[in-house]
Every structure is written in C-alpha cells, then in structure tokens.
Amino acid sequence: MSGPINLRDFEASAAAVLPAPVHDWIAGGAEDELTVAANRAAFARRVIRGRVLVDVSARDQGLTLLGTPLVHPIIIAPSALHRVAHPDGELATARAAAATGALYAVSTAASVRLEDIAAAAPGAPRWFQLYHAGTRA
C-alpha cells in the first residue's frame, strides 16, 4: 500500500506509531462510546454523488460562517492536547489549517499557548472553544 486513502487507513497508521494509551485516548469516546458509533453511522450515510457531463471549471465553495469568510466549509473541530501525538502539537494543526484554508477551532485545552498558535499561522481564520471554568464571580 502506498499510503492511507481513507479514514480507516489513517486510523490504522496512527495505531501503528502511537503508544497504545495515546491512541486509545484519541480514538475513543466517553463511557459506552454511543456517540462515536452514532457519528460513524451518520457519516456512513453521506454519499458523494458523482455528476457527469457537468461543467465544473468555475466552482466556488466559499461561504461566510458567523462572520468568518471561508474558502470552503471545512472546519477542524476543537480537540485537546495535540502534543501527545506530535511534538509541534497545535502549531502543526494551525499551519495545516492555514495551508488548506480550513477554519481551525482551537480547544480550551490546547497544549500550546494561544499566542504561539496565532503566530504559527498569522491571518488564518481561527475560532476558540471556550469552556467557562469556575463561578461567575
């Protein structure tokens, strides 16, 4: 095999190189993993329907989402502690998102300072997932 071509291939590649506890934490879900199963089932129901003899030479996937202009509707969801899987952690994620035009939603539990994430991909669209911790006072 020349490399991963689908999500299952990427998961198998990750399992081969990550320590088992790290892989299990990333790949797993809470409690009985019912939401993981539901998400996989929902994703499996989506089908890309091919079109033939359709002019696609001029297409535009751009949109504005909550005031943020995007070149396509791809968002990297907030996930925590990227450095458990890669030494650059969220810095690498920010650079990859910027290079592909994806919106990066940075997790409250990032393993890298927010200022460093911003510096890694200046000008790239970013959101921040904020969890309120503590009392209102």
MMTF fields as JSON, N, C-alpha, C and O atoms, coordinates in Angstrom:
{
  "mmtfVersion": "1.0.0",
  "mmtfProducer": "UNKNOWN",
  "numBonds": 547,
  "numAtoms": 548,
  "numGroups": 137,
  "numChains": 1,
  "numModels": 1,
  "chainsPerModel": [1],
  "groupsPerChain": [137],
  "chainIdList": ["A"],
  "bondAtomList": [4, 2, 8, 6, 12, 10, 16, 14, 20, 18, 24, 22, 28, 26, 32, 30, 36, 34, 40, 38, 44, 42, 48, 46, 52, 50, 56, 54, 60, 58, 64, 62, 68, 66, 72, 70, 76, 74, 80, 78, 84, 82, 88, 86, 92, 90, 96, 94, 100, 98, 104, 102, 108, 106, 112, 110, 116, 114, 120, 118, 124, 122, 128, 126, 132, 130, 136, 134, 140, 138, 144, 142, 148, 146, 152, 150, 156, 154, 160, 158, 164, 162, 168, 166, 172, 170, 176, 174, 180, 178, 184, 182, 188, 186, 192, 190, 196, 194, 200, 198, 204, 202, 208, 206, 212, 210, 216, 214, 220, 218, 224, 222, 228, 226, 232, 230, 236, 234, 240, 238, 244, 242, 248, 246, 252, 250, 256, 254, 260, 258, 264, 262, 268, 266, 272, 270, 276, 274, 280, 278, 284, 282, 288, 286, 292, 290, 296, 294, 300, 298, 304, 302, 308, 306, 312, 310, 316, 314, 320, 318, 324, 322, 328, 326, 332, 330, 336, 334, 340, 338, 344, 342, 348, 346, 352, 350, 356, 354, 360, 358, 364, 362, 368, 366, 372, 370, 376, 374, 380, 378, 384, 382, 388, 386, 392, 390, 396, 394, 400, 398, 404, 402, 408, 406, 412, 410, 416, 414, 420, 418, 424, 422, 428, 426, 432, 430, 436, 434, 440, 438, 444, 442, 448, 446, 452, 450, 456, 454, 460, 458, 464, 462, 468, 466, 472, 470, 476, 474, 480, 478, 484, 482, 488, 486, 492, 490, 496, 494, 500, 498, 504, 502, 508, 506, 512, 510, 516, 514, 520, 518, 524, 522, 528, 526, 532, 530, 536, 534, 540, 538, 544, 542],
  "bondOrderList": [1, 1, 1, 1, 1, 1, 1, 1, 1, 1, 1, 1, 1, 1, 1, 1, 1, 1, 1, 1, 1, 1, 1, 1, 1, 1, 1, 1, 1, 1, 1, 1, 1, 1, 1, 1, 1, 1, 1, 1, 1, 1, 1, 1, 1, 1, 1, 1, 1, 1, 1, 1, 1, 1, 1, 1, 1, 1, 1, 1, 1, 1, 1, 1, 1, 1, 1, 1, 1, 1, 1, 1, 1, 1, 1, 1, 1, 1, 1, 1, 1, 1, 1, 1, 1, 1, 1, 1, 1, 1, 1, 1, 1, 1, 1, 1, 1, 1, 1, 1, 1, 1, 1, 1, 1, 1, 1, 1, 1, 1, 1, 1, 1, 1, 1, 1, 1, 1, 1, 1, 1, 1, 1, 1, 1, 1, 1, 1, 1, 1, 1, 1, 1, 1, 1, 1],
  "groupList": [{"groupName": "MET", "atomNameList": ["N", "CA", "C", "O"], "elementList": ["N", "C", "C", "O"], "formalChargeList": [0, 0, 0, 0], "bondAtomList": [1, 0, 2, 1, 3, 2], "bondOrderList": [1, 1, 2], "singleLetterCode": "M", "chemCompType": "L-PEPTIDE LINKING"}, {"groupName": "SER", "atomNameList": ["N", "CA", "C", "O"], "elementList": ["N", "C", "C", "O"], "formalChargeList": [0, 0, 0, 0], "bondAtomList": [1, 0, 2, 1, 3, 2], "bondOrderList": [1, 1, 2], "singleLetterCode": "S", "chemCompType": "L-PEPTIDE LINKING"}, {"groupName": "GLY", "atomNameList": ["N", "CA", "C", "O"], "elementList": ["N", "C", "C", "O"], "formalChargeList": [0, 0, 0, 0], "bondAtomList": [1, 0, 2, 1, 3, 2], "bondOrderList": [1, 1, 2], "singleLetterCode": "G", "chemCompType": "PEPTIDE LINKING"}, {"groupName": "PRO", "atomNameList": ["N", "CA", "C", "O"], "elementList": ["N", "C", "C", "O"], "formalChargeList": [0, 0, 0, 0], "bondAtomList": [1, 0, 2, 1, 3, 2], "bondOrderList": [1, 1, 2], "singleLetterCode": "P", "chemCompType": "L-PEPTIDE LINKING"}, {"groupName": "ILE", "atomNameList": ["N", "CA", "C", "O"], "elementList": ["N", "C", "C", "O"], "formalChargeList": [0, 0, 0, 0], "bondAtomList": [1, 0, 2, 1, 3, 2], "bondOrderList": [1, 1, 2], "singleLetterCode": "I", "chemCompType": "L-PEPTIDE LINKING"}, {"groupName": "ASN", "atomNameList": ["N", "CA", "C", "O"], "elementList": ["N", "C", "C", "O"], "formalChargeList": [0, 0, 0, 0], "bondAtomList": [1, 0, 2, 1, 3, 2], "bondOrderList": [1, 1, 2], "singleLetterCode": "N", "chemCompType": "L-PEPTIDE LINKING"}, {"groupName": "LEU", "atomNameList": ["N", "CA", "C", "O"], "elementList": ["N", "C", "C", "O"], "formalChargeList": [0, 0, 0, 0], "bondAtomList": [1, 0, 2, 1, 3, 2], "bondOrderList": [1, 1, 2], "singleLetterCode": "L", "chemCompType": "L-PEPTIDE LINKING"}, {"groupName": "ARG", "atomNameList": ["N", "CA", "C", "O"], "elementList": ["N", "C", "C", "O"], "formalChargeList": [0, 0, 0, 0], "bondAtomList": [1, 0, 2, 1, 3, 2], "bondOrderList": [1, 1, 2], "singleLetterCode": "R", "chemCompType": "L-PEPTIDE LINKING"}, {"groupName": "ASP", "atomNameList": ["N", "CA", "C", "O"], "elementList": ["N", "C", "C", "O"], "formalChargeList": [0, 0, 0, 0], "bondAtomList": [1, 0, 2, 1, 3, 2], "bondOrderList": [1, 1, 2], "singleLetterCode": "D", "chemCompType": "L-PEPTIDE LINKING"}, {"groupName": "PHE", "atomNameList": ["N", "CA", "C", "O"], "elementList": ["N", "C", "C", "O"], "formalChargeList": [0, 0, 0, 0], "bondAtomList": [1, 0, 2, 1, 3, 2], "bondOrderList": [1, 1, 2], "singleLetterCode": "F", "chemCompType": "L-PEPTIDE LINKING"}, {"groupName": "GLU", "atomNameList": ["N", "CA", "C", "O"], "elementList": ["N", "C", "C", "O"], "formalChargeList": [0, 0, 0, 0], "bondAtomList": [1, 0, 2, 1, 3, 2], "bondOrderList": [1, 1, 2], "singleLetterCode": "E", "chemCompType": "L-PEPTIDE LINKING"}, {"groupName": "ALA", "atomNameList": ["N", "CA", "C", "O"], "elementList": ["N", "C", "C", "O"], "formalChargeList": [0, 0, 0, 0], "bondAtomList": [1, 0, 2, 1, 3, 2], "bondOrderList": [1, 1, 2], "singleLetterCode": "A", "chemCompType": "L-PEPTIDE LINKING"}, {"groupName": "VAL", "atomNameList": ["N", "CA", "C", "O"], "elementList": ["N", "C", "C", "O"], "formalChargeList": [0, 0, 0, 0], "bondAtomList": [1, 0, 2, 1, 3, 2], "bondOrderList": [1, 1, 2], "singleLetterCode": "V", "chemCompType": "L-PEPTIDE LINKING"}, {"groupName": "HIS", "atomNameList": ["N", "CA", "C", "O"], "elementList": ["N", "C", "C", "O"], "formalChargeList": [0, 0, 0, 0], "bondAtomList": [1, 0, 2, 1, 3, 2], "bondOrderList": [1, 1, 2], "singleLetterCode": "H", "chemCompType": "L-PEPTIDE LINKING"}, {"groupName": "TRP", "atomNameList": ["N", "CA", "C", "O"], "elementList": ["N", "C", "C", "O"], "formalChargeList": [0, 0, 0, 0], "bondAtomList": [1, 0, 2, 1, 3, 2], "bondOrderList": [1, 1, 2], "singleLetterCode": "W", "chemCompType": "L-PEPTIDE LINKING"}, {"groupName": "THR", "atomNameList": ["N", "CA", "C", "O"], "elementList": ["N", "C", "C", "O"], "formalChargeList": [0, 0, 0, 0], "bondAtomList": [1, 0, 2, 1, 3, 2], "bondOrderList": [1, 1, 2], "singleLetterCode": "T", "chemCompType": "L-PEPTIDE LINKING"}, {"groupName": "GLN", "atomNameList": ["N", "CA", "C", "O"], "elementList": ["N", "C", "C", "O"], "formalChargeList": [0, 0, 0, 0], "bondAtomList": [1, 0, 2, 1, 3, 2], "bondOrderList": [1, 1, 2], "singleLetterCode": "Q", "chemCompType": "L-PEPTIDE LINKING"}, {"groupName": "TYR", "atomNameList": ["N", "CA", "C", "O"], "elementList": ["N", "C", "C", "O"], "formalChargeList": [0, 0, 0, 0], "bondAtomList": [1, 0, 2, 1, 3, 2], "bondOrderList": [1, 1, 2], "singleLetterCode": "Y", "chemCompType": "L-PEPTIDE LINKING"}],
  "groupTypeList": [0, 1, 2, 3, 4, 5, 6, 7, 8, 9, 10, 11, 1, 11, 11, 11, 12, 6, 3, 11, 3, 12, 13, 8, 14, 4, 11, 2, 2, 11, 10, 8, 10, 6, 15, 12, 11, 11, 5, 7, 11, 11, 9, 11, 7, 7, 12, 4, 7, 2, 7, 12, 6, 12, 8, 12, 1, 11, 7, 8, 16, 2, 6, 15, 6, 6, 2, 15, 3, 6, 12, 13, 3, 4, 4, 4, 11, 3, 1, 11, 6, 13, 7, 12, 11, 13, 3, 8, 2, 10, 6, 11, 15, 11, 7, 11, 11, 11, 11, 15, 2, 11, 6, 17, 11, 12, 1, 15, 11, 11, 1, 12, 7, 6, 10, 8, 4, 11, 11, 11, 11, 3, 2, 11, 3, 7, 14, 9, 16, 6, 17, 13, 11, 2, 15, 7, 11],
  "groupIdList": [1, 2, 3, 4, 5, 6, 7, 8, 9, 10, 11, 12, 13, 14, 15, 16, 17, 18, 19, 20, 21, 22, 23, 24, 25, 26, 27, 28, 29, 30, 31, 32, 33, 34, 35, 36, 37, 38, 39, 40, 41, 42, 43, 44, 45, 46, 47, 48, 49, 50, 51, 52, 53, 54, 55, 56, 57, 58, 59, 60, 61, 62, 63, 64, 65, 66, 67, 68, 69, 70, 71, 72, 73, 74, 75, 76, 77, 78, 79, 80, 81, 82, 83, 84, 85, 86, 87, 88, 89, 90, 91, 92, 93, 94, 95, 96, 97, 98, 99, 100, 101, 102, 103, 104, 105, 106, 107, 108, 109, 110, 111, 112, 113, 114, 115, 116, 117, 118, 119, 120, 121, 122, 123, 124, 125, 126, 127, 128, 129, 130, 131, 132, 133, 134, 135, 136, 137],
  "secStructList": [7, 7, 1, 7, 7, 1, 2, 2, 2, 2, 2, 2, 2, 2, 2, 2, 2, 1, 7, 2, 2, 2, 2, 2, 2, 2, 2, 7, 7, 1, 6, 6, 7, 2, 2, 2, 2, 2, 2, 2, 2, 2, 2, 2, 6, 7, 7, 7, 7, 7, 7, 1, 1, 7, 7, 7, 1, 1, 7, 7, 7, 7, 3, 3, 3, 6, 6, 3, 3, 3, 1, 1, 1, 7, 3, 3, 7, 7, 7, 1, 7, 4, 4, 4, 6, 7, 6, 6, 6, 2, 2, 2, 2, 2, 2, 2, 2, 2, 2, 2, 6, 7, 3, 3, 3, 3, 7, 6, 6, 7, 1, 1, 7, 2, 2, 2, 2, 2, 2, 2, 1, 6, 6, 7, 7, 3, 3, 3, 7, 7, 7, 7, 7, 1, 7, 7, 7],
  "xCoordList": [0.843, 0.0, 0.891, 1.888, 0.532, 1.362, 1.122, 1.957, 0.043, -0.271, -1.75, -2.523, -2.143, -3.565, -4.424, -4.035, -5.591, -6.502, -7.874, -8.683, -8.136, -9.415, -9.21, -8.113, -10.261, -10.145, -9.663, -8.826, -10.173, -9.737, -8.247, -7.568, -7.731, -6.294, -5.485, -4.457, -5.941, -5.25, -5.284, -4.294, -6.424, -6.521, -5.564, -4.928, -5.458, -4.533, -3.084, -2.271, -2.76, -1.41, -1.093, 0.011, -2.056, -1.857, -1.662, -0.79, -2.456, -2.34, -0.969, -0.462, -0.376, 0.93, 2.072, 3.114, 1.906, 3.022, 2.826, 3.804, 1.597, 1.354, 1.401, 1.036, 1.84, 1.726, 0.243, -0.631, -0.033, -1.418, -2.3, -3.425, -1.843, -2.728, -3.065, -4.18, -2.116, -2.361, -3.363, -4.317, -3.147, -4.083, -5.483, -6.468, -5.573, -6.885, -7.593, -8.807, -6.845, -7.437, -7.951, -9.04, -7.178, -7.58, -8.752, -9.706, -8.688, -9.687, -10.968, -12.012, -10.886, -12.028, -13.024, -12.845, -14.075, -15.123, -15.5, -14.955, -16.416, -16.841, -17.741, -18.478, -17.657, -18.498, -18.615, -17.607, -19.818, -20.027, -19.76, -20.017, -19.254, -18.917, -20.118, -19.968, -21.311, -22.512, -22.466, -22.919, -21.926, -21.835, -20.839, -21.058, -19.752, -18.79, -19.493, -19.348, -20.248, -20.961, -21.995, -22.126, -22.725, -23.734, -23.08, -23.599, -21.942, -21.239, -20.745, -20.863, -20.194, -19.726, -20.889, -20.763, -22.019, -23.195, -23.707, -24.06, -23.749, -24.213, -23.282, -23.739, -21.979, -21.011, -21.141, -21.025, -21.381, -21.503, -22.728, -22.751, -23.733, -24.932, -24.693, -25.494, -23.627, -23.339, -22.668, -21.756, -23.131, -22.613, -22.278, -23.05, -21.136, -20.789, -21.379, -21.0, -22.293, -22.978, -22.258, -22.245, -21.669, -20.922, -21.828, -22.951, -21.339, -22.07, -21.202, -19.993, -21.819, -21.085, -21.601, -22.755, -20.739, -21.059, -21.583, -22.494, -20.98, -21.325, -20.074, -19.002, -20.211, -19.059, -18.692, -19.465, -17.521, -17.05, -15.793, -15.047, -15.562, -14.349, -14.389, -13.338, -15.576, -15.698, -16.631, -17.853, -16.041, -16.857, -16.367, -15.198, -17.261, -16.923, -17.55, -18.773, -16.714, -17.185, -17.188, -17.479, -16.868, -16.738, -18.053, -19.133, -17.939, -19.088, -18.624, -17.427, -19.581, -19.286, -20.047, -21.269, -19.325, -19.907, -19.753, -18.639, -20.853, -20.842, -19.841, -19.103, -19.838, -18.977, -17.566, -16.784, -17.22, -15.882, -15.915, -16.543, -15.248, -15.214, -14.308, -13.189, -14.806, -14.065, -14.042, -14.991, -12.965, -12.875, -13.615, -13.935, -13.884, -14.657, -15.214, -14.744, -16.195, -16.841, -16.164, -16.843, -14.849, -14.134, -13.623, -12.928, -13.984, -13.576, -12.858, -13.341, -11.71, -11.023, -11.597, -11.396, -12.309, -13.006, -12.02, -10.901, -12.436, -11.543, -11.283, -12.21, -10.031, -9.617, -8.392, -7.615, -8.229, -7.234, -5.896, -5.803, -4.877, -3.572, -2.929, -2.561, -2.796, -2.209, -0.77, -0.285, -0.091, 1.31, 1.457, 2.571, 0.39, 0.523, 0.775, 1.277, 0.419, 0.593, 1.707, 2.223, 2.085, 3.108, 3.817, 3.168, 5.139, 5.866, 5.457, 5.562, 4.996, 4.566, 3.134, 2.714, 2.398, 1.041, 0.171, 0.13, -0.522, -1.467, -0.788, -1.45, 0.507, 1.218, 1.141, 0.897, 1.351, 1.256, -0.172, -0.389, -1.141, -2.538, -2.881, -3.555, -2.427, -2.698, -2.068, -2.692, -0.835, -0.171, -0.896, -1.074, -1.314, -2.031, -3.376, -3.762, -4.09, -5.37, -5.17, -5.922, -4.167, -3.898, -3.523, -3.963, -2.713, -2.263, -3.412, -3.352, -4.451, -5.58, -6.802, -7.808, -6.726, -7.855, -8.953, -10.065, -8.659, -9.662, -9.741, -8.751, -10.907, -11.089, -10.623, -11.015, -9.793, -9.295, -9.958, -9.776, -10.725, -11.331, -10.407, -10.32, -9.732, -8.725, -9.409, -10.322, -8.961, -9.537, -9.094, -7.974, -9.989, -9.638, -8.464, -7.643, -8.384, -7.338, -6.168, -5.584, -5.834, -4.687, -3.407, -3.297, -2.447, -1.17, -0.129, 1.042, -0.546, 0.329, -0.357, -1.584, 0.416, -0.161, -0.897, -0.462, -2.015, -2.81, -1.998, -2.154, -1.134, -0.295, 0.635, 0.898, 1.134, 2.022, 1.257, 1.777, 0.019, -0.819, -1.09, -0.991, -1.434, -1.7, -0.457, -0.559, 0.709, 1.951, 2.333, 3.007, 1.909, 2.251, 1.532, 2.017, 0.381, -0.396, -1.067, -2.286, -0.271, -0.847, -1.873, -1.668, -2.974, -4.002, -4.97, -5.979, -4.681, -5.561, -6.818, -6.759, -7.95, -9.172, -9.106, -8.757, -9.448, -9.432, -10.615, -11.048, -11.125, -12.098, -11.503, -10.501, -12.115, -11.661, -12.839, -13.889, -12.654, -13.659, -13.428, -12.396, -14.373, -14.212, -15.115, -16.335, -14.508, -15.254, -15.137, -14.033, -16.254, -16.239, -15.882, -16.558, -14.85, -14.416, -14.562, -13.982, -15.321, -15.47, -16.792, -17.714, -16.858, -18.088, -18.064, -17.009, -19.217, -19.298, -18.528, -17.991, -18.466, -17.723, -16.245, -15.44],
  "yCoordList": [-1.17, 0.0, 1.237, 1.288, 2.235, 3.433, 4.448, 5.33, 4.36, 5.308, 5.287, 4.659, 5.961, 5.97, 6.644, 7.662, 6.068, 6.676, 6.976, 7.667, 6.462, 6.765, 6.843, 6.593, 7.187, 7.406, 6.156, 6.252, 5.006, 3.771, 3.528, 3.072, 3.835, 3.684, 4.625, 4.227, 5.874, 6.816, 6.345, 6.469, 5.805, 5.296, 4.133, 4.049, 3.239, 2.11, 2.597, 2.066, 3.603, 4.161, 4.789, 4.63, 5.497, 6.114, 5.054, 5.192, 4.002, 2.924, 2.257, 1.773, 2.235, 1.596, 2.417, 1.853, 3.736, 4.562, 5.208, 5.587, 5.336, 5.972, 4.956, 3.797, 5.362, 4.474, 4.118, 4.962, 2.89, 2.417, 3.329, 3.612, 3.807, 4.678, 5.983, 6.49, 6.528, 7.764, 7.503, 8.261, 6.433, 6.092, 5.841, 6.32, 5.103, 4.807, 6.075, 6.198, 7.02, 8.278, 9.089, 9.659, 9.147, 9.909, 9.239, 9.913, 7.948, 7.229, 6.928, 6.666, 6.964, 6.55, 7.653, 8.8, 7.274, 8.209, 7.976, 7.093, 8.758, 8.666, 7.449, 7.022, 6.927, 5.837, 4.697, 4.079, 4.408, 3.276, 3.619, 2.802, 4.803, 5.27, 5.258, 5.027, 5.506, 5.543, 6.691, 6.543, 7.824, 8.964, 8.673, 9.08, 7.979, 7.595, 6.74, 6.979, 5.753, 4.873, 5.656, 5.439, 6.559, 7.356, 8.265, 8.419, 8.868, 9.733, 8.943, 9.402, 7.762, 6.922, 6.521, 6.536, 6.162, 5.776, 6.952, 6.787, 8.139, 9.326, 9.649, 9.985, 9.547, 9.821, 8.801, 9.154, 7.537, 6.478, 6.686, 6.213, 7.387, 7.654, 8.729, 8.871, 9.475, 10.534, 9.931, 9.112, 10.345, 9.82, 10.989, 11.939, 10.908, 11.889, 11.379, 10.321, 12.136, 11.711, 12.31, 13.527, 11.458, 11.907, 12.497, 12.036, 13.498, 14.132, 14.0, 14.227, 13.636, 13.53, 14.58, 15.001, 14.986, 15.975, 17.282, 17.912, 17.676, 18.928, 19.801, 19.348, 21.032, 21.938, 22.35, 23.031, 21.935, 22.291, 23.159, 23.264, 23.775, 24.584, 25.845, 26.368, 26.339, 27.526, 27.186, 27.258, 26.821, 26.476, 27.271, 27.65, 27.516, 28.302, 27.647, 27.585, 27.163, 26.53, 27.503, 27.115, 28.755, 29.748, 30.064, 29.895, 30.525, 30.911, 31.816, 31.956, 32.421, 33.175, 32.513, 32.38, 32.098, 31.38, 32.226, 32.436, 32.703, 33.549, 34.699, 35.019, 35.307, 36.453, 36.115, 37.021, 34.845, 34.425, 33.951, 32.933, 34.671, 34.203, 32.981, 32.964, 31.969, 30.722, 30.359, 30.652, 29.722, 29.295, 27.984, 27.643, 27.254, 26.013, 25.713, 26.283, 24.839, 24.6, 23.527, 22.681, 23.553, 22.571, 23.24, 24.255, 22.647, 23.167, 22.063, 20.933, 22.39, 21.452, 21.685, 22.742, 20.693, 20.817, 20.912, 20.406, 21.561, 21.676, 20.308, 19.567, 20.0, 18.775, 19.129, 20.01, 18.449, 18.851, 18.139, 17.06, 18.78, 18.175, 17.514, 16.34, 18.255, 17.7, 17.236, 16.395, 17.775, 17.383, 15.938, 15.414, 15.294, 13.879, 13.038, 11.917, 13.596, 12.858, 13.404, 12.689, 14.679, 15.294, 16.386, 17.133, 16.491, 17.479, 18.931, 19.765, 19.254, 20.621, 20.89, 22.045, 19.851, 19.998, 20.901, 20.771, 21.818, 22.704, 23.645, 24.177, 23.852, 24.682, 24.029, 24.702, 22.712, 21.983, 22.001, 22.137, 21.866, 21.898, 23.262, 23.344, 24.324, 25.679, 25.895, 26.478, 25.428, 25.584, 24.792, 25.287, 23.57, 22.74, 23.367, 23.38, 23.882, 24.532, 25.745, 25.94, 26.552, 27.742, 27.364, 28.009, 26.32, 25.912, 25.409, 25.507, 24.875, 24.33, 25.232, 24.923, 26.347, 27.265, 26.818, 27.344, 25.858, 25.37, 26.286, 26.903, 26.363, 27.086, 26.18, 25.015, 26.7, 25.925, 26.444, 27.603, 25.589, 25.917, 25.368, 24.156, 26.253, 25.872, 25.492, 26.179, 24.404, 23.895, 24.701, 25.21, 24.807, 25.394, 24.642, 25.236, 23.351, 22.509, 22.303, 21.22, 23.338, 23.245, 23.046, 23.519, 22.348, 22.107, 23.149, 23.017, 24.182, 25.253, 26.58, 26.668, 27.6, 28.924, 29.467, 29.273, 30.148, 30.712, 31.689, 31.726, 32.48, 33.426, 32.712, 33.211, 31.545, 30.778, 30.168, 30.083, 29.744, 29.205, 30.297, 30.066, 31.491, 32.611, 32.962, 33.263, 32.926, 33.254, 32.197, 32.506, 30.96, 29.877, 30.018, 29.537, 30.673, 30.839, 32.209, 32.302, 33.28, 34.62, 34.863, 34.488, 35.493, 35.831, 34.712, 34.946, 33.499, 32.361, 32.447, 32.928, 31.985, 32.033, 31.052, 29.884, 31.548, 30.716, 31.078, 32.23, 30.101, 30.307, 29.707, 28.994, 29.995, 29.454, 28.832, 29.456, 27.622, 26.93, 27.324, 26.989, 28.021, 28.498, 27.729, 27.707, 27.107, 26.484, 27.393, 27.736, 27.777, 28.579, 27.656, 26.654, 27.99, 27.185, 28.011, 29.089, 27.504, 28.217, 28.948, 28.734, 29.806, 30.555, 31.859, 32.3, 32.465, 33.739, 34.828, 35.73, 34.76, 35.766, 35.661, 36.418],
  "zCoordList": [0.0, 0.0, 0.0, 0.721, -0.809, -0.938, 0.162, 0.365, 0.86, 1.924, 2.212, 1.488, 3.253, 3.623, 2.557, 1.984, 2.3, 1.328, 1.923, 1.304, 3.112, 3.751, 5.26, 5.759, 5.972, 7.413, 8.15, 9.048, 7.784, 8.463, 8.273, 9.193, 7.069, 6.823, 7.713, 8.261, 7.862, 8.733, 10.183, 10.904, 10.607, 11.979, 12.206, 13.257, 11.231, 11.35, 11.388, 12.145, 10.575, 10.586, 11.937, 12.457, 12.501, 13.816, 14.881, 15.739, 14.838, 15.829, 15.768, 16.78, 14.582, 14.416, 15.005, 15.341, 15.141, 15.596, 16.965, 17.609, 17.413, 18.711, 19.84, 19.638, 21.018, 22.174, 22.386, 22.187, 22.782, 22.906, 23.755, 23.345, 24.929, 25.708, 24.986, 25.113, 24.234, 23.486, 22.37, 22.197, 21.616, 20.538, 21.09, 20.528, 22.172, 22.749, 23.203, 23.044, 23.766, 24.222, 23.033, 23.1, 21.945, 20.768, 20.052, 19.663, 19.88, 19.089, 19.862, 19.265, 21.172, 21.974, 22.235, 21.826, 22.927, 23.311, 24.76, 25.422, 25.236, 26.633, 26.855, 25.967, 28.03, 28.528, 27.514, 27.174, 27.027, 26.117, 24.654, 23.77, 24.397, 23.048, 22.105, 20.905, 22.65, 21.824, 20.824, 19.689, 21.231, 20.314, 19.202, 18.061, 19.51, 18.469, 17.425, 16.226, 17.868, 16.939, 16.13, 14.925, 16.774, 16.065, 15.027, 13.922, 15.379, 14.424, 13.223, 12.086, 13.466, 12.349, 11.451, 10.227, 12.051, 11.262, 10.437, 9.269, 11.042, 10.316, 9.156, 8.064, 9.39, 8.331, 7.208, 6.035, 7.559, 6.555, 5.653, 4.516, 6.157, 5.341, 4.292, 3.368, 4.412, 3.444, 2.222, 2.332, 1.074, -0.179, -1.089, -1.213, -1.714, -2.735, -4.044, -4.547, -4.57, -5.789, -6.982, -7.17, -7.772, -8.935, -9.997, -10.201, -10.653, -11.752, -13.002, -12.955, -14.1, -15.35, -16.318, -16.248, -17.208, -18.226, -17.622, -18.161, -16.482, -15.823, -15.801, -15.4, -16.224, -16.248, -14.819, -14.145, -14.368, -13.029, -13.107, -12.134, -14.258, -14.419, -13.564, -13.195, -13.244, -12.393, -11.239, -11.364, -10.133, -8.965, -7.768, -7.695, -6.843, -5.673, -4.449, -4.329, -3.548, -2.321, -1.147, -0.015, -1.413, -0.366, 0.331, -0.235, 1.567, 2.367, 3.494, 3.748, 4.159, 5.369, 6.496, 6.438, 7.517, 8.646, 9.905, 10.384, 10.43, 11.618, 11.479, 12.41, 10.299, 10.044, 9.603, 9.313, 9.543, 9.136, 7.686, 7.393, 6.763, 5.372, 5.24, 5.752, 4.55, 4.353, 2.877, 2.149, 2.429, 1.032, 0.793, -0.346, 1.865, 1.782, 3.173, 4.157, 3.269, 4.567, 5.417, 5.999, 5.492, 6.292, 7.56, 7.511, 8.702, 10.0, 10.758, 10.828, 11.323, 12.206, 13.591, 14.189, 14.092, 15.368, 16.518, 16.428, 17.6, 18.754, 19.373, 19.697, 19.525, 20.217, 21.047, 20.679, 22.145, 23.143, 22.972, 22.386, 23.503, 23.756, 22.534, 22.586, 21.449, 20.233, 20.42, 19.663, 21.415, 21.621, 22.109, 22.112, 22.513, 22.865, 21.613, 21.699, 20.442, 19.196, 18.313, 17.455, 18.517, 17.662, 18.456, 19.187, 18.325, 19.135, 18.867, 19.767, 17.662, 17.374, 17.831, 17.905, 18.133, 18.646, 17.792, 16.568, 18.451, 17.778, 16.782, 15.891, 16.921, 15.935, 14.558, 13.556, 14.517, 13.246, 12.721, 11.517, 13.612, 13.199, 12.612, 11.585, 13.25, 12.758, 11.384, 10.498, 11.208, 9.913, 8.832, 7.719, 9.146, 8.165, 7.809, 6.641, 8.802, 8.533, 7.629, 6.674, 7.926, 7.117, 5.688, 4.737, 5.538, 4.202, 3.341, 2.115, 3.957, 3.206, 3.219, 2.58, 3.941, 4.018, 4.957, 4.907, 5.81, 6.756, 7.972, 8.364, 8.552, 9.806, 10.934, 10.996, 11.822, 12.957, 14.22, 14.593, 14.875, 16.161, 17.248, 17.446, 17.934, 18.93, 20.242, 20.7, 20.83, 22.07, 23.283, 23.335, 24.252, 25.543, 26.161, 26.859, 25.908, 26.49, 25.526, 25.473, 24.77, 23.866, 24.67, 25.801, 24.083, 24.754, 24.378, 24.735, 23.662, 23.199, 23.522, 23.475, 23.845, 24.133, 22.909, 21.773, 23.155, 22.064, 21.224, 20.004, 21.855, 21.125, 20.158, 19.064, 20.554, 19.677, 18.508, 17.395, 18.763, 17.682, 16.661, 15.456, 17.145, 16.238, 15.426, 14.237, 16.055, 15.358, 14.325, 13.343, 14.54, 13.61, 12.28, 11.256, 12.287, 11.059, 11.075, 11.219, 10.928, 11.006, 9.905, 8.75, 10.282, 9.313, 8.982, 8.317, 9.433, 9.129, 9.992, 11.123, 9.468, 10.274, 11.436, 11.264, 12.622, 13.822, 14.69, 14.727, 15.377, 16.441, 17.697, 17.64, 18.825, 20.098, 20.835, 20.992, 21.275, 22.079, 23.537, 24.119, 24.112, 25.471, 26.419, 26.257, 27.399, 28.497, 29.7, 30.123, 30.242, 31.455, 32.627, 32.862, 33.333, 34.477, 35.757, 35.882, 36.674, 37.934, 38.042, 37.255, 39.028, 39.271, 38.484, 38.03, 38.329, 37.621, 38.34, 37.699, 39.65, 40.423, 40.102, 40.645]
}
